[in-house]
GROMACS .gro file of C-alpha atoms in nm:
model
  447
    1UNK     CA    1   0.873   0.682  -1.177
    2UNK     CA    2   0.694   0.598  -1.502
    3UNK     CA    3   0.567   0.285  -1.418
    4UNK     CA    4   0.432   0.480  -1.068
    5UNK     CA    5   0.258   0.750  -1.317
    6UNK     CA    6   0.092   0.508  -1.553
    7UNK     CA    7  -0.080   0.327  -1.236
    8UNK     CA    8  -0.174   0.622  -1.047
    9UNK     CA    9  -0.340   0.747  -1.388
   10UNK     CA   10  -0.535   0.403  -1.418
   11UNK     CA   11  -0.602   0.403  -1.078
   12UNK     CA   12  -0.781   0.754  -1.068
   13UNK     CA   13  -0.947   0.664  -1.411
   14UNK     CA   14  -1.108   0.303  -1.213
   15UNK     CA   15  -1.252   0.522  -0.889
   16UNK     CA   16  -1.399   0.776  -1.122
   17UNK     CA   17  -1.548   0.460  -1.289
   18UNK     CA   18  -1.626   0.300  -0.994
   19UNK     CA   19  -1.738   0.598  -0.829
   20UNK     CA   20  -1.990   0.669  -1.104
   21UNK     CA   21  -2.117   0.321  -1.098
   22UNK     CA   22  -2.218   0.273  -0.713
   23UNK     CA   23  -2.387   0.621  -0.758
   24UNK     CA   24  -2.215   0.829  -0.512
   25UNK     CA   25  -2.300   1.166  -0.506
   26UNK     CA   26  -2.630   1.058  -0.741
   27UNK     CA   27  -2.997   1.074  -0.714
   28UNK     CA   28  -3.112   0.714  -0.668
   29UNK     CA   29  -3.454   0.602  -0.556
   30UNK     CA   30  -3.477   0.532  -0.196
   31UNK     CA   31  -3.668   0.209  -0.279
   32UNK     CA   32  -3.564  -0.093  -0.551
   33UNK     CA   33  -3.759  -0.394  -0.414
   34UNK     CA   34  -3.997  -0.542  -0.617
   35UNK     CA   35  -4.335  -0.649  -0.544
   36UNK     CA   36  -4.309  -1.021  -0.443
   37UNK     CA   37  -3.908  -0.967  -0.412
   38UNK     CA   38  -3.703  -1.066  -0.139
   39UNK     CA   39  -3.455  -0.885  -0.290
   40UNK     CA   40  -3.396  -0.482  -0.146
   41UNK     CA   41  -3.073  -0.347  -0.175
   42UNK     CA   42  -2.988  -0.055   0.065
   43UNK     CA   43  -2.942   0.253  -0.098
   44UNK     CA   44  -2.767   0.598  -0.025
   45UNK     CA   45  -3.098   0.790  -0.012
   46UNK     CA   46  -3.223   0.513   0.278
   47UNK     CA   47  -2.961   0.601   0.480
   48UNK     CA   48  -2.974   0.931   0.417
   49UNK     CA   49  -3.354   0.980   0.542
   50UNK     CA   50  -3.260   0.746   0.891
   51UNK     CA   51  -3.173   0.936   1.250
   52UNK     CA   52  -2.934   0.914   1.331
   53UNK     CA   53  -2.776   0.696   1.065
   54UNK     CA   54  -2.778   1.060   0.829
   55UNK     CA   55  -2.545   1.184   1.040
   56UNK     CA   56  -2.232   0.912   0.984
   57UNK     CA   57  -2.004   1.018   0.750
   58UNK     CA   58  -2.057   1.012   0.382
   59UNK     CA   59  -1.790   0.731   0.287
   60UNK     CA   60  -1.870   0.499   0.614
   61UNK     CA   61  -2.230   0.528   0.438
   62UNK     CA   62  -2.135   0.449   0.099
   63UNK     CA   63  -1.879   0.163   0.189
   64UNK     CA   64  -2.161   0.027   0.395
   65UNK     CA   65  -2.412   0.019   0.145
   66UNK     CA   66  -2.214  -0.113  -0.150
   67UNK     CA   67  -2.389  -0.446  -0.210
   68UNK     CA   68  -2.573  -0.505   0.070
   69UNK     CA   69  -2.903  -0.601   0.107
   70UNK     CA   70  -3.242  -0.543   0.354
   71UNK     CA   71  -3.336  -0.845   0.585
   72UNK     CA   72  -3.680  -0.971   0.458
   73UNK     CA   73  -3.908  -1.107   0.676
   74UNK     CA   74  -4.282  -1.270   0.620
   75UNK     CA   75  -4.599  -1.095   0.722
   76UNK     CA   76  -4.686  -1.236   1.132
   77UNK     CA   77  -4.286  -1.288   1.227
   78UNK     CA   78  -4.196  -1.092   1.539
   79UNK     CA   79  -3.891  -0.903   1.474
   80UNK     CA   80  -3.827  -0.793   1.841
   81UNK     CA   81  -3.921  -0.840   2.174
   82UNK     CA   82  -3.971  -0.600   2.484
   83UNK     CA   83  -3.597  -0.705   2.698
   84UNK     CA   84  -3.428  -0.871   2.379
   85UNK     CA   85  -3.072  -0.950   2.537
   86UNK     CA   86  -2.887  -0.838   2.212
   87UNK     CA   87  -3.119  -0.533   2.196
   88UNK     CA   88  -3.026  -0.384   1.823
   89UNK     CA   89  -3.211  -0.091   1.660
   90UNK     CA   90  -3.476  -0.180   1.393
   91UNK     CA   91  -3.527   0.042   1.095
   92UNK     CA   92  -3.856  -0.044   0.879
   93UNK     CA   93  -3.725   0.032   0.493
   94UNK     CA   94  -4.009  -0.128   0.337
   95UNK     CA   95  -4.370  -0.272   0.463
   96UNK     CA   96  -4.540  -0.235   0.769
   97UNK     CA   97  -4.549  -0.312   1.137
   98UNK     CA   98  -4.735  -0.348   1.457
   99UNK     CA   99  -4.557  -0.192   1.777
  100UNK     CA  100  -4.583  -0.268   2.097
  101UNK     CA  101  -4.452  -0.088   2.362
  102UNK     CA  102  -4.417  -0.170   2.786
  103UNK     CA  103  -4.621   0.127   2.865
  104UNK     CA  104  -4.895   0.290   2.650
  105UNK     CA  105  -5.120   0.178   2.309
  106UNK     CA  106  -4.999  -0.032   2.056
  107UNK     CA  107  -4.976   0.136   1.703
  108UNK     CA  108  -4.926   0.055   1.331
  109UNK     CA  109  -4.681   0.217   1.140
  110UNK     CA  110  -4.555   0.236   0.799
  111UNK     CA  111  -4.291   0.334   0.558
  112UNK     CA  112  -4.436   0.694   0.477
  113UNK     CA  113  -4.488   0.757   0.832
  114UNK     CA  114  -4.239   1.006   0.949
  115UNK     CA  115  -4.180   0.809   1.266
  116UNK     CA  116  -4.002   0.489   1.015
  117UNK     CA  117  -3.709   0.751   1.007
  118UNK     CA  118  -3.659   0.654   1.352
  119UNK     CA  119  -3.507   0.293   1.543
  120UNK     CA  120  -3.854   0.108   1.609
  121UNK     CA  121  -3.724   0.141   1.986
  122UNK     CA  122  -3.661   0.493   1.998
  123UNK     CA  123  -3.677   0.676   2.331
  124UNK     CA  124  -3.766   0.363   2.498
  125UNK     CA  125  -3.498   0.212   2.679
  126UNK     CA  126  -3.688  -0.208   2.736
  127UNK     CA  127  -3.702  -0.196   2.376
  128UNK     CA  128  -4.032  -0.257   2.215
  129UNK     CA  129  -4.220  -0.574   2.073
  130UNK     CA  130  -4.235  -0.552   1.641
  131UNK     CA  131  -4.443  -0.731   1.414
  132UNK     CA  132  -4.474  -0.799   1.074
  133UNK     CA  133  -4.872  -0.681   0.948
  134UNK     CA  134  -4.683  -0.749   0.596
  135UNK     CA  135  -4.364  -0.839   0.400
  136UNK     CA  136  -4.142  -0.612   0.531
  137UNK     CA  137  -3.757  -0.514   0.507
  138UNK     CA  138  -3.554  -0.402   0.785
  139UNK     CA  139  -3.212  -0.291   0.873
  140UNK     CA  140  -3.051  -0.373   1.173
  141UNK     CA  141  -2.794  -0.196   1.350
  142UNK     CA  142  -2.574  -0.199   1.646
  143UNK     CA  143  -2.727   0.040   1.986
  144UNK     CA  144  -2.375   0.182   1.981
  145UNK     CA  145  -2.522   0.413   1.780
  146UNK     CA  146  -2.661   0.688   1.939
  147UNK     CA  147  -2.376   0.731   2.088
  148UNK     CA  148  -2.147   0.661   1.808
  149UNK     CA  149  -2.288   0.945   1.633
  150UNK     CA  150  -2.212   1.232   1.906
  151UNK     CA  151  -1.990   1.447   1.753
  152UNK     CA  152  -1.742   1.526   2.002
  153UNK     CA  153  -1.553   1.871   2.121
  154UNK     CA  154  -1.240   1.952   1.987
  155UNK     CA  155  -0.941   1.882   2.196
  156UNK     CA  156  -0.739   2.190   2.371
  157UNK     CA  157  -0.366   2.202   2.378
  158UNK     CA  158  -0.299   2.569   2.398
  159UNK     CA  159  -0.293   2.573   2.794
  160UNK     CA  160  -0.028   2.207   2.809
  161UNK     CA  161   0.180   2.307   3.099
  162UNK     CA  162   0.438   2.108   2.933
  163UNK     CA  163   0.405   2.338   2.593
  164UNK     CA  164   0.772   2.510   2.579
  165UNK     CA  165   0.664   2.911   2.622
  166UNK     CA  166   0.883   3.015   2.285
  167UNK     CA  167   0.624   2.747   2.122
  168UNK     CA  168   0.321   2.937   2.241
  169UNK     CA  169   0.391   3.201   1.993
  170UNK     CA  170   0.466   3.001   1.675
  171UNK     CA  171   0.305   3.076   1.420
  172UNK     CA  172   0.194   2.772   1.263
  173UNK     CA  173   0.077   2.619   1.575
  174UNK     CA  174  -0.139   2.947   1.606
  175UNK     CA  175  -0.309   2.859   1.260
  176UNK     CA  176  -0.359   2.477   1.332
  177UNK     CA  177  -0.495   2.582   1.639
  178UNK     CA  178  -0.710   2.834   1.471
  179UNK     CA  179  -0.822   2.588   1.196
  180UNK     CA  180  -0.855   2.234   1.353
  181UNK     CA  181  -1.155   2.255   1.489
  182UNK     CA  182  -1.351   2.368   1.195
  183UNK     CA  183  -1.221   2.139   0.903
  184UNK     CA  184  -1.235   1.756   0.837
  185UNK     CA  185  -0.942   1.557   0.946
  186UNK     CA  186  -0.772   1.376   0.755
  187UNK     CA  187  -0.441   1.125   0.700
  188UNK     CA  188  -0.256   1.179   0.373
  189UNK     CA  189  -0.258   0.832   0.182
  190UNK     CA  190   0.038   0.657   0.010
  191UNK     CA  191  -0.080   0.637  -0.365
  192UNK     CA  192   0.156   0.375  -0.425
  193UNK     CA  193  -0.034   0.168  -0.144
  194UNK     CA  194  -0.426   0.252  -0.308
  195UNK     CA  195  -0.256   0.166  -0.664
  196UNK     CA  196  -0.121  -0.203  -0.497
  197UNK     CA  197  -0.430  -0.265  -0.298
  198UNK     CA  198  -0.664  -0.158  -0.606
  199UNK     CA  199  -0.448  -0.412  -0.785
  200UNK     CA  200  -0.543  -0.688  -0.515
  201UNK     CA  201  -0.902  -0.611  -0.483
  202UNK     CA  202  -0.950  -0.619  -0.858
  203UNK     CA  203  -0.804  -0.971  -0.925
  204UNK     CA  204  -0.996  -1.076  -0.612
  205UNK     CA  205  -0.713  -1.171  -0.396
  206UNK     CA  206  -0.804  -1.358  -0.064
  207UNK     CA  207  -0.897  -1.137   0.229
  208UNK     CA  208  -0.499  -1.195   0.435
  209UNK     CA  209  -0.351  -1.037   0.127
  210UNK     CA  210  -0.608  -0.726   0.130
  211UNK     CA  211  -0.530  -0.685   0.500
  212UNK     CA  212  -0.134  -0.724   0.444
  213UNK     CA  213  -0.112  -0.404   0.209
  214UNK     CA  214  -0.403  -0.194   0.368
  215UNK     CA  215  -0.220  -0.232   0.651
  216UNK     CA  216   0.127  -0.083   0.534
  217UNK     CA  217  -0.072   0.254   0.496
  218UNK     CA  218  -0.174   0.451   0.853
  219UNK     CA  219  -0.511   0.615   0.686
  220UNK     CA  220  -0.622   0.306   0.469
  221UNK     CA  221  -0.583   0.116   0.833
  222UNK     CA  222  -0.769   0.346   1.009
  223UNK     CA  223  -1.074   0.438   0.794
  224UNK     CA  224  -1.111   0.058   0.685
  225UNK     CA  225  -1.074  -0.035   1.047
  226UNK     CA  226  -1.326   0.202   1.142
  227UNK     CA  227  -1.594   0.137   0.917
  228UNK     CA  228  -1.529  -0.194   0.967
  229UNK     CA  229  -1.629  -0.138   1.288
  230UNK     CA  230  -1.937   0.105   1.233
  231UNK     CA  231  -2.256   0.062   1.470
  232UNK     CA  232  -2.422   0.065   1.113
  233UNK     CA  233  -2.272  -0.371   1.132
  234UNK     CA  234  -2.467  -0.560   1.367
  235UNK     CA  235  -2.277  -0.817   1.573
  236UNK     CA  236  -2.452  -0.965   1.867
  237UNK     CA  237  -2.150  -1.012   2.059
  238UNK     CA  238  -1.966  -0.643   1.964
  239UNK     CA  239  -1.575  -0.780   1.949
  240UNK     CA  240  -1.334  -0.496   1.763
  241UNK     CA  241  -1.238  -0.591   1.433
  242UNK     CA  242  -0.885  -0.557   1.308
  243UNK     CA  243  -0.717  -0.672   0.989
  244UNK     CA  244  -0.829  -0.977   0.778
  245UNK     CA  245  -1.156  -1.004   0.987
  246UNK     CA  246  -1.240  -0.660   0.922
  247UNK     CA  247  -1.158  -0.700   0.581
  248UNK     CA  248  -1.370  -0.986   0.568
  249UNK     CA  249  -1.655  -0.829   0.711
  250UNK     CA  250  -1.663  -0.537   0.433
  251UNK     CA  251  -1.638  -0.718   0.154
  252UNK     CA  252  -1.435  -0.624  -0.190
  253UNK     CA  253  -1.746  -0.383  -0.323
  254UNK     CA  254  -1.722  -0.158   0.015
  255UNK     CA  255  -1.357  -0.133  -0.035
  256UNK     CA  256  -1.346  -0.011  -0.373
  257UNK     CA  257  -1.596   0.236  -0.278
  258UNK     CA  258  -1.381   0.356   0.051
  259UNK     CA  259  -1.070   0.372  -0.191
  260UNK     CA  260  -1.232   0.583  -0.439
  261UNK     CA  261  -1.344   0.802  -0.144
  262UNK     CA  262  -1.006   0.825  -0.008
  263UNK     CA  263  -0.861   0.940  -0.310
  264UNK     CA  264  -0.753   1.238  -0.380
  265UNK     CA  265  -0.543   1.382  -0.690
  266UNK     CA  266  -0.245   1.626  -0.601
  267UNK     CA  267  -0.324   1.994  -0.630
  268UNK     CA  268  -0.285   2.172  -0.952
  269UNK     CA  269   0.083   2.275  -1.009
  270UNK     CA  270   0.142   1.990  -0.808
  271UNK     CA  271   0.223   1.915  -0.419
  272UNK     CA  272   0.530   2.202  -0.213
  273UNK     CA  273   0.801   1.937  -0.243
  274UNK     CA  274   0.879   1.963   0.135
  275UNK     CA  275   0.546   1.809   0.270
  276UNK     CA  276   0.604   1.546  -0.001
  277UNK     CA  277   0.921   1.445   0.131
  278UNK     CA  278   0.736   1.473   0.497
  279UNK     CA  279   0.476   1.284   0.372
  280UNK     CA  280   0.708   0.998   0.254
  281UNK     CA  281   0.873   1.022   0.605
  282UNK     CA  282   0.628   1.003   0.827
  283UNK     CA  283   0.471   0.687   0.626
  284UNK     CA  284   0.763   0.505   0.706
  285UNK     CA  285   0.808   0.612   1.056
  286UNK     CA  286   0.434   0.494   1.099
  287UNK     CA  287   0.559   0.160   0.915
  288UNK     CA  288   0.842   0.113   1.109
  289UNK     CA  289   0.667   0.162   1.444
  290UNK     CA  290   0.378  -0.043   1.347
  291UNK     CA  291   0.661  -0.354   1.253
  292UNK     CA  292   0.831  -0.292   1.606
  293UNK     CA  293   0.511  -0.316   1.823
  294UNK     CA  294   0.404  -0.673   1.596
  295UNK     CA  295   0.775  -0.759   1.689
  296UNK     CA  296   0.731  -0.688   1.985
  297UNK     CA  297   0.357  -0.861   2.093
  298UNK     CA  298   0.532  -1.140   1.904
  299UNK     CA  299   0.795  -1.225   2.175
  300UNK     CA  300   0.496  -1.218   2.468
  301UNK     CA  301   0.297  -1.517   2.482
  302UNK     CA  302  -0.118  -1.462   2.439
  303UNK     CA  303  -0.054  -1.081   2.308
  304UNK     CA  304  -0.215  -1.103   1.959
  305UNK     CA  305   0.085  -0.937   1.692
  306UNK     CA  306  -0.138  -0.800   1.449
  307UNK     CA  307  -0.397  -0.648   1.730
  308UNK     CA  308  -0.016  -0.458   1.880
  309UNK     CA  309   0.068  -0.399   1.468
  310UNK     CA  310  -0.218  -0.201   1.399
  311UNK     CA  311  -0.202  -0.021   1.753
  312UNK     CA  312   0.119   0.075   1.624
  313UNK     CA  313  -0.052   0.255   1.311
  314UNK     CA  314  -0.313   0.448   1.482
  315UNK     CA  315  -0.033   0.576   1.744
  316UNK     CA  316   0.166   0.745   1.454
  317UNK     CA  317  -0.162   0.926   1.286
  318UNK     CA  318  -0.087   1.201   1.460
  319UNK     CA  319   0.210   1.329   1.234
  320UNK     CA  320  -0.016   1.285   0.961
  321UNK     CA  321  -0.312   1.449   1.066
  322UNK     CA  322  -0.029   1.739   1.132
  323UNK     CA  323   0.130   1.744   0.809
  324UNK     CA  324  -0.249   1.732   0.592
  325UNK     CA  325  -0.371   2.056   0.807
  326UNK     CA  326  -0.005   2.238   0.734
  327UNK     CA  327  -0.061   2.216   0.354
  328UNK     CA  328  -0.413   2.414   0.455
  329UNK     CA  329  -0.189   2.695   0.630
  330UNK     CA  330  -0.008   2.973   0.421
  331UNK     CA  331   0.343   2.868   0.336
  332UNK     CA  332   0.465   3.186   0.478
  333UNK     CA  333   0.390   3.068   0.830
  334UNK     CA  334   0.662   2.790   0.849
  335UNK     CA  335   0.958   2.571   0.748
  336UNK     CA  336   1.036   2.258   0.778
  337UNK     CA  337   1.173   2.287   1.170
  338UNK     CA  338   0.809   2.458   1.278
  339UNK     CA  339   0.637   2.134   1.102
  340UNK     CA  340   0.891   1.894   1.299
  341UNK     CA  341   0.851   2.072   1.667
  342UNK     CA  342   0.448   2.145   1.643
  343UNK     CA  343   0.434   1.800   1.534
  344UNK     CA  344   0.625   1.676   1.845
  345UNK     CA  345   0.385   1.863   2.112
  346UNK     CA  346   0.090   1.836   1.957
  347UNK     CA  347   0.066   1.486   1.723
  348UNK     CA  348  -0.093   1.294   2.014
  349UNK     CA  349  -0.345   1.547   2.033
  350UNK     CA  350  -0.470   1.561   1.668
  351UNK     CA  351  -0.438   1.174   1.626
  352UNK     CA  352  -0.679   1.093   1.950
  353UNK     CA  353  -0.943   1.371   1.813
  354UNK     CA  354  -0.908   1.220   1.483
  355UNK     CA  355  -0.924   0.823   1.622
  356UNK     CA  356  -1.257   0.991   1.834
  357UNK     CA  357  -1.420   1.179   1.575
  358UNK     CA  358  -1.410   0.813   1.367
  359UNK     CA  359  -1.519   0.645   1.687
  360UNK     CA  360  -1.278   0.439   1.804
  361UNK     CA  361  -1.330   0.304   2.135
  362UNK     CA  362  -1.098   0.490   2.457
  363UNK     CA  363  -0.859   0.218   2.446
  364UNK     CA  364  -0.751   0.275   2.050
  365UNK     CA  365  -0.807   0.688   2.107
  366UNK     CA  366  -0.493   0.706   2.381
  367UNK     CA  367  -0.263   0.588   2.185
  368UNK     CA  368  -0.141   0.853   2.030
  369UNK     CA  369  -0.114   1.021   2.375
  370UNK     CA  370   0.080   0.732   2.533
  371UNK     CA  371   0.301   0.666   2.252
  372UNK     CA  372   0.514   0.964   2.402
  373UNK     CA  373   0.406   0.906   2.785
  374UNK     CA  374   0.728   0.734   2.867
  375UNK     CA  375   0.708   0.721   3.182
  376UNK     CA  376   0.330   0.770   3.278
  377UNK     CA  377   0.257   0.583   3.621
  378UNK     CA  378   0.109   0.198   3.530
  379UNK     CA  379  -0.145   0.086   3.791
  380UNK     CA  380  -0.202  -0.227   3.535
  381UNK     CA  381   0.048  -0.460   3.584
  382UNK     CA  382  -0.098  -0.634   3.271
  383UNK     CA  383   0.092  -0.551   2.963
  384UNK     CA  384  -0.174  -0.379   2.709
  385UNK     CA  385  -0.132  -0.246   2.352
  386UNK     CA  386  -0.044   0.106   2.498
  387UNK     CA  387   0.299  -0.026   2.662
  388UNK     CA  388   0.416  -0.195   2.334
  389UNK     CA  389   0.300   0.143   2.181
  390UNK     CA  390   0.501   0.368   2.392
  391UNK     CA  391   0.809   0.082   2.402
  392UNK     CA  392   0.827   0.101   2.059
  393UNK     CA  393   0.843   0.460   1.984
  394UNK     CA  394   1.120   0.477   2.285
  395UNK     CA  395   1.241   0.269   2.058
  396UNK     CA  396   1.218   0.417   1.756
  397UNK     CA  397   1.324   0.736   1.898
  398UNK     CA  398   1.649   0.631   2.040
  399UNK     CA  399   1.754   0.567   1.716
  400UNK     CA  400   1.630   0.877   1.529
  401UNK     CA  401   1.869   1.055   1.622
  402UNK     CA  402   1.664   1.334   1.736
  403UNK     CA  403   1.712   1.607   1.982
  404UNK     CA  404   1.423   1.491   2.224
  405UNK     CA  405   1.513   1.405   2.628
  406UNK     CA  406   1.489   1.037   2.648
  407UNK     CA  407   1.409   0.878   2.942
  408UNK     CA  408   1.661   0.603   3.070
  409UNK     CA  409   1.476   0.234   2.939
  410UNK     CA  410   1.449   0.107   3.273
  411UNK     CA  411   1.276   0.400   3.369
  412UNK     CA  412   0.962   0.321   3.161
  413UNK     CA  413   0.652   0.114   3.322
  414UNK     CA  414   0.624  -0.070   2.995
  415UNK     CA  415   0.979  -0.187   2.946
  416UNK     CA  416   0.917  -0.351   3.324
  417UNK     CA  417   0.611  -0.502   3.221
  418UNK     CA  418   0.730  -0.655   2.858
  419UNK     CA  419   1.048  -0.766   3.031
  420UNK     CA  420   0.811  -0.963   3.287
  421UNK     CA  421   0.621  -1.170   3.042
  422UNK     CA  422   0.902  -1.171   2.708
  423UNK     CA  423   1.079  -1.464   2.585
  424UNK     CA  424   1.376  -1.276   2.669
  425UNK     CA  425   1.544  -1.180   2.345
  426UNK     CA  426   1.730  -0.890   2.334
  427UNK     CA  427   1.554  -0.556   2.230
  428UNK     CA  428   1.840  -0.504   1.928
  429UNK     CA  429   1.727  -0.835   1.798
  430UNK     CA  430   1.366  -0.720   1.807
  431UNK     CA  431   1.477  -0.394   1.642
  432UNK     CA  432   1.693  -0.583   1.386
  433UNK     CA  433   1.347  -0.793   1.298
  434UNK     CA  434   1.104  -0.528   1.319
  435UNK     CA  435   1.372  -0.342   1.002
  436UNK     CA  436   1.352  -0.644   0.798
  437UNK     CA  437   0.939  -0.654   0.857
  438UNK     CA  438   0.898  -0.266   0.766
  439UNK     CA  439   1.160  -0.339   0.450
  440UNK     CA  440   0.958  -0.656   0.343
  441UNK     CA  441   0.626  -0.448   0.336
  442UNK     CA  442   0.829  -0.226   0.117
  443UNK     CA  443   0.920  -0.472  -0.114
  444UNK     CA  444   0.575  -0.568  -0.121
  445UNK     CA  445   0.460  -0.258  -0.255
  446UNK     CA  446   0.751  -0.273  -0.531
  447UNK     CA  447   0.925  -0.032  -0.340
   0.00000   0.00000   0.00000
């Protein structure tokens, strides 16, 4: 426990450091180019002035700044063409350009002029045709961005048919009810994992062995995952990113920065024991889930293990968006049964609003609502990341222990599909694996 102390002390003493040194939080000047430079780096207070880039959230903003750098290009280059097939927004940061539109005059614009706040293309659907009149540097980002940046409505689950009536009147669910809407979600992090991944980053470990710890941790997965991911990247082609490619795309300075945001030091007089203990639960029951769903993509030829491993991490965030709203809630309004049952009904709920407010595409948002679905009709026959989801926490369930109505196996559309495509081993053997996966992930950590 020592040992855990000292690095969580020099781990909180680095982000401050670190923190400090990429300037978050500070007043920086929205332009460092030099005359004659082809050098810009991309700054908080650039981003911050740019619709509707403002609007992302602080740390996807910071991570995506941290050492990157405008595109520079000469005075006369067209930067974009009316009907472009890859069609990405253009922000002018420094310079000026010509515009062309399909309809209407041509006009000049500039940094100072308020409409450089705004994609080149804005409100114009064929795009527009951009030159250079000078040097200039731009920033290009993905289209998914308008609509990335939507924020969406909360979730209901008050009127769930399937909500058991002496729930209705609980009082904790009545305060997460009350509260969810109006505060930031968030996951609870494993400070062992930020202290062992901190470790990595800082001796510059190759990008596998970054991705192997961050992915032992359900929030470090998901925010890293998602800004990975952010319309703020431009790809032409728009494939997800998951694990060592996303890693590979941030780059060791972003991380650092989206560690130091995701710390966060325990409350003075220290964290109520029982959500500690919860805490340390549900982290392994998100581990555990995540190993059975790799173990179990890896017996079904062409499914992709650590595409179904992560899958199995965002189905679980649930609990823990749960468990980091309960410490917001007086303690007088429950014990450790209320946390276990509201959990249960409404975990799926709170992990797709929190998977949709980081902007996750649909097919990453169910699964926390199909992880419980057992026995949801399939009109796929094609087995997808949501059947391995919902297969292993069947699995995972029926050895809990736990006072929940489980559906016969062969009752569940997934279990048919897996068994159609698997090399046939037997599910205990997967189980037995998918133990010794979680427990070597432990032992990883030094746990």
């Amino acid at each position: 426990m020592r040992l855990i102390s000292r690095i969580k002390s020099r781990w909180s003493e680095s982000l401050l450091s670190w923190s400090e040194s990429v300037g978050l939080g500070a007043e920086e000047s929205a332009r460092t180019g030099k005359p004659g430079s082809e050098s810009m780096p991309i700054t908080l207070p650039m981003l911050r002035r740019l619709f509707p880039i403002r609007h992302l959230a602080e740390d996807e903003l910071a991570a995506f700044q941290a050492g990157r750098e405008a595109e520079f290009y000469e005075s006369g280059r067209v930067l974009c063409r009316i009907g472009d097939p890859d069609r990405a927004l253009w922000y002018l940061l420094e310079g000026r350009v010509r515009v062309t539109p399909k309809t209407g005059s041509a006009y000049e614009l500039g940094t100072d002029d308020v409409k450089a706040n705004f994609p080149l293309c804005a409100n114009r659907e064929e795009g527009v045709t951009a030159t250079a009149l000078t040097p200039v540097w731009m920033l290009r980002v993905s289209p998914s961005l308008m609509a990335h940046s939507a924020l969406r409505k909360p979730r209901e689950w008050g009127g769930d048919p399937k909500l058991p009536a002496g729930l209705r009147g609980n009082p904790l669910l009545r305060a997460l009810r009350d509260i969810y809407p109006r505060r930031h979600l968030s996951l609870p992090v494993q400070p062992q994992v930020l202290a062992c991944l901190q470790a990595a980053v800082g001796r510059q470990a190759e990008a596998p062995e970054i991705a192997a710890i961050a992915l032992t941790d359900p929030a470090i997965a998901t925010k890293l995952v998602a800004i990975a991911n952010s319309p703020l990247f431009f790809a032409a082609d728009g494939a997800f990113l998951n694990g060592q490619a996303a890693v590979e795309r941030l780059g060791p300075k972003a991380i650092r920065v989206l560690l130091a945001a995701l710390y966060r030091p325990e409350p003075e007089g220290g964290a109520d024991p029982l959500l500690v203990r919860l805490r340390q639960r549900w982290w392994r029951d998100s581990l555990y889930r995540s190993a059975l769903c790799w173990e179990l993509a890896a017996q079904c030829p062409g499914t992709d293990p650590d595409r179904a491993g992560l899958a199995g991490l965002l189905s679980a965030v649930g609990g823990g968006v749960c468990l980091d709203l309960v410490a917001q809630v007086s303690r007088e309004l429950w014990q450790e049964d209320d946390i276990t049952l509201v959990s249960h009904w409404v975990g799926g709920t709170l992990g797709a609003f929190l998977l949709e407010r980081w902007n996750f595409p649909k097919e990453w948002t169910v699964l926390p609502l199909r992880a419980s679905e057992w026995t949801r009709p399939q009109r796929d026959g094609t087995l997808a990341p949501t059947d391995l989801v919902a297969l292993a926490h069947w699995l995972a369930a029926s050895e809990s222990g736990a006072d929940w109505e489980l559906p016969s196996i062969d009752a569940l559309p997934a279990y048919a599909k897996f068994r159609a495509v698997a090399s046939g081993k037997s599910l205990s053997a997967v189980q037995g694996q998918a133990r010794r996966r979680a427990e070597a992930a432990l032992g990883m950590l030094g746990l």
